[in-house]
Amino acid sequence: MKKVLLVLLAGLGAAFAKKRLDEGRREQALWAEATDPVRKA
């Protein structure tokens, strides 16, 4: 029972970490787009 709980907690921790990383990447992409230099056509 302890092993199952440990595996479950590890999975939840990994999912939470992935979610945070994905949010950070999205935020970074938004800032990169917002601060891109304007190119003259």
Short mmCIF file of C-alpha atoms in Angstrom, two decimals:
data_model
loop_
_atom_site.label_atom_id
_atom_site.label_comp_id
_atom_site.label_asym_id
_atom_site.label_seq_id
_atom_site.Cartn_x
_atom_site.Cartn_y
_atom_site.Cartn_z
CA MET A 1 0.00 0.00 0.00
CA LYS A 2 2.84 2.40 0.81
CA LYS A 3 4.45 1.77 -2.59
CA VAL A 4 1.22 2.57 -4.40
CA LEU A 5 0.85 5.80 -2.46
CA LEU A 6 4.46 6.72 -3.14
CA VAL A 7 4.05 6.10 -6.88
CA LEU A 8 0.83 8.12 -6.89
CA LEU A 9 2.49 11.04 -5.13
CA ALA A 10 5.47 10.89 -7.48
CA GLY A 11 3.12 10.96 -10.47
CA LEU A 12 1.22 13.94 -9.10
CA GLY A 13 4.47 15.76 -8.41
CA ALA A 14 5.70 15.12 -11.95
CA ALA A 15 2.40 16.30 -13.43
CA PHE A 16 2.51 19.47 -11.33
CA ALA A 17 6.12 20.16 -12.35
CA LYS A 18 5.28 19.67 -16.04
CA LYS A 19 2.32 22.01 -15.74
CA ARG A 20 4.50 24.69 -14.17
CA LEU A 21 7.17 24.30 -16.88
CA ASP A 22 4.57 24.54 -19.64
CA GLU A 23 3.10 27.70 -18.09
CA GLY A 24 6.56 29.22 -17.88
CA ARG A 25 7.24 28.46 -21.53
CA ARG A 26 3.93 29.99 -22.59
CA GLU A 27 4.64 33.10 -20.54
CA GLN A 28 8.14 33.37 -22.01
CA ALA A 29 6.76 33.03 -25.55
CA LEU A 30 4.23 35.81 -24.88
CA TRP A 31 6.95 38.12 -23.58
CA ALA A 32 9.21 37.31 -26.53
CA GLU A 33 6.39 38.17 -28.93
CA ALA A 34 5.50 41.35 -27.05
CA THR A 35 9.08 42.61 -26.97
CA ASP A 36 10.12 41.68 -30.51
CA PRO A 37 11.60 44.62 -32.36
CA VAL A 38 9.31 46.14 -34.96
CA ARG A 39 10.55 45.47 -38.48
CA LYS A 40 9.96 48.07 -41.16
CA ALA A 41 8.24 46.68 -44.25
#
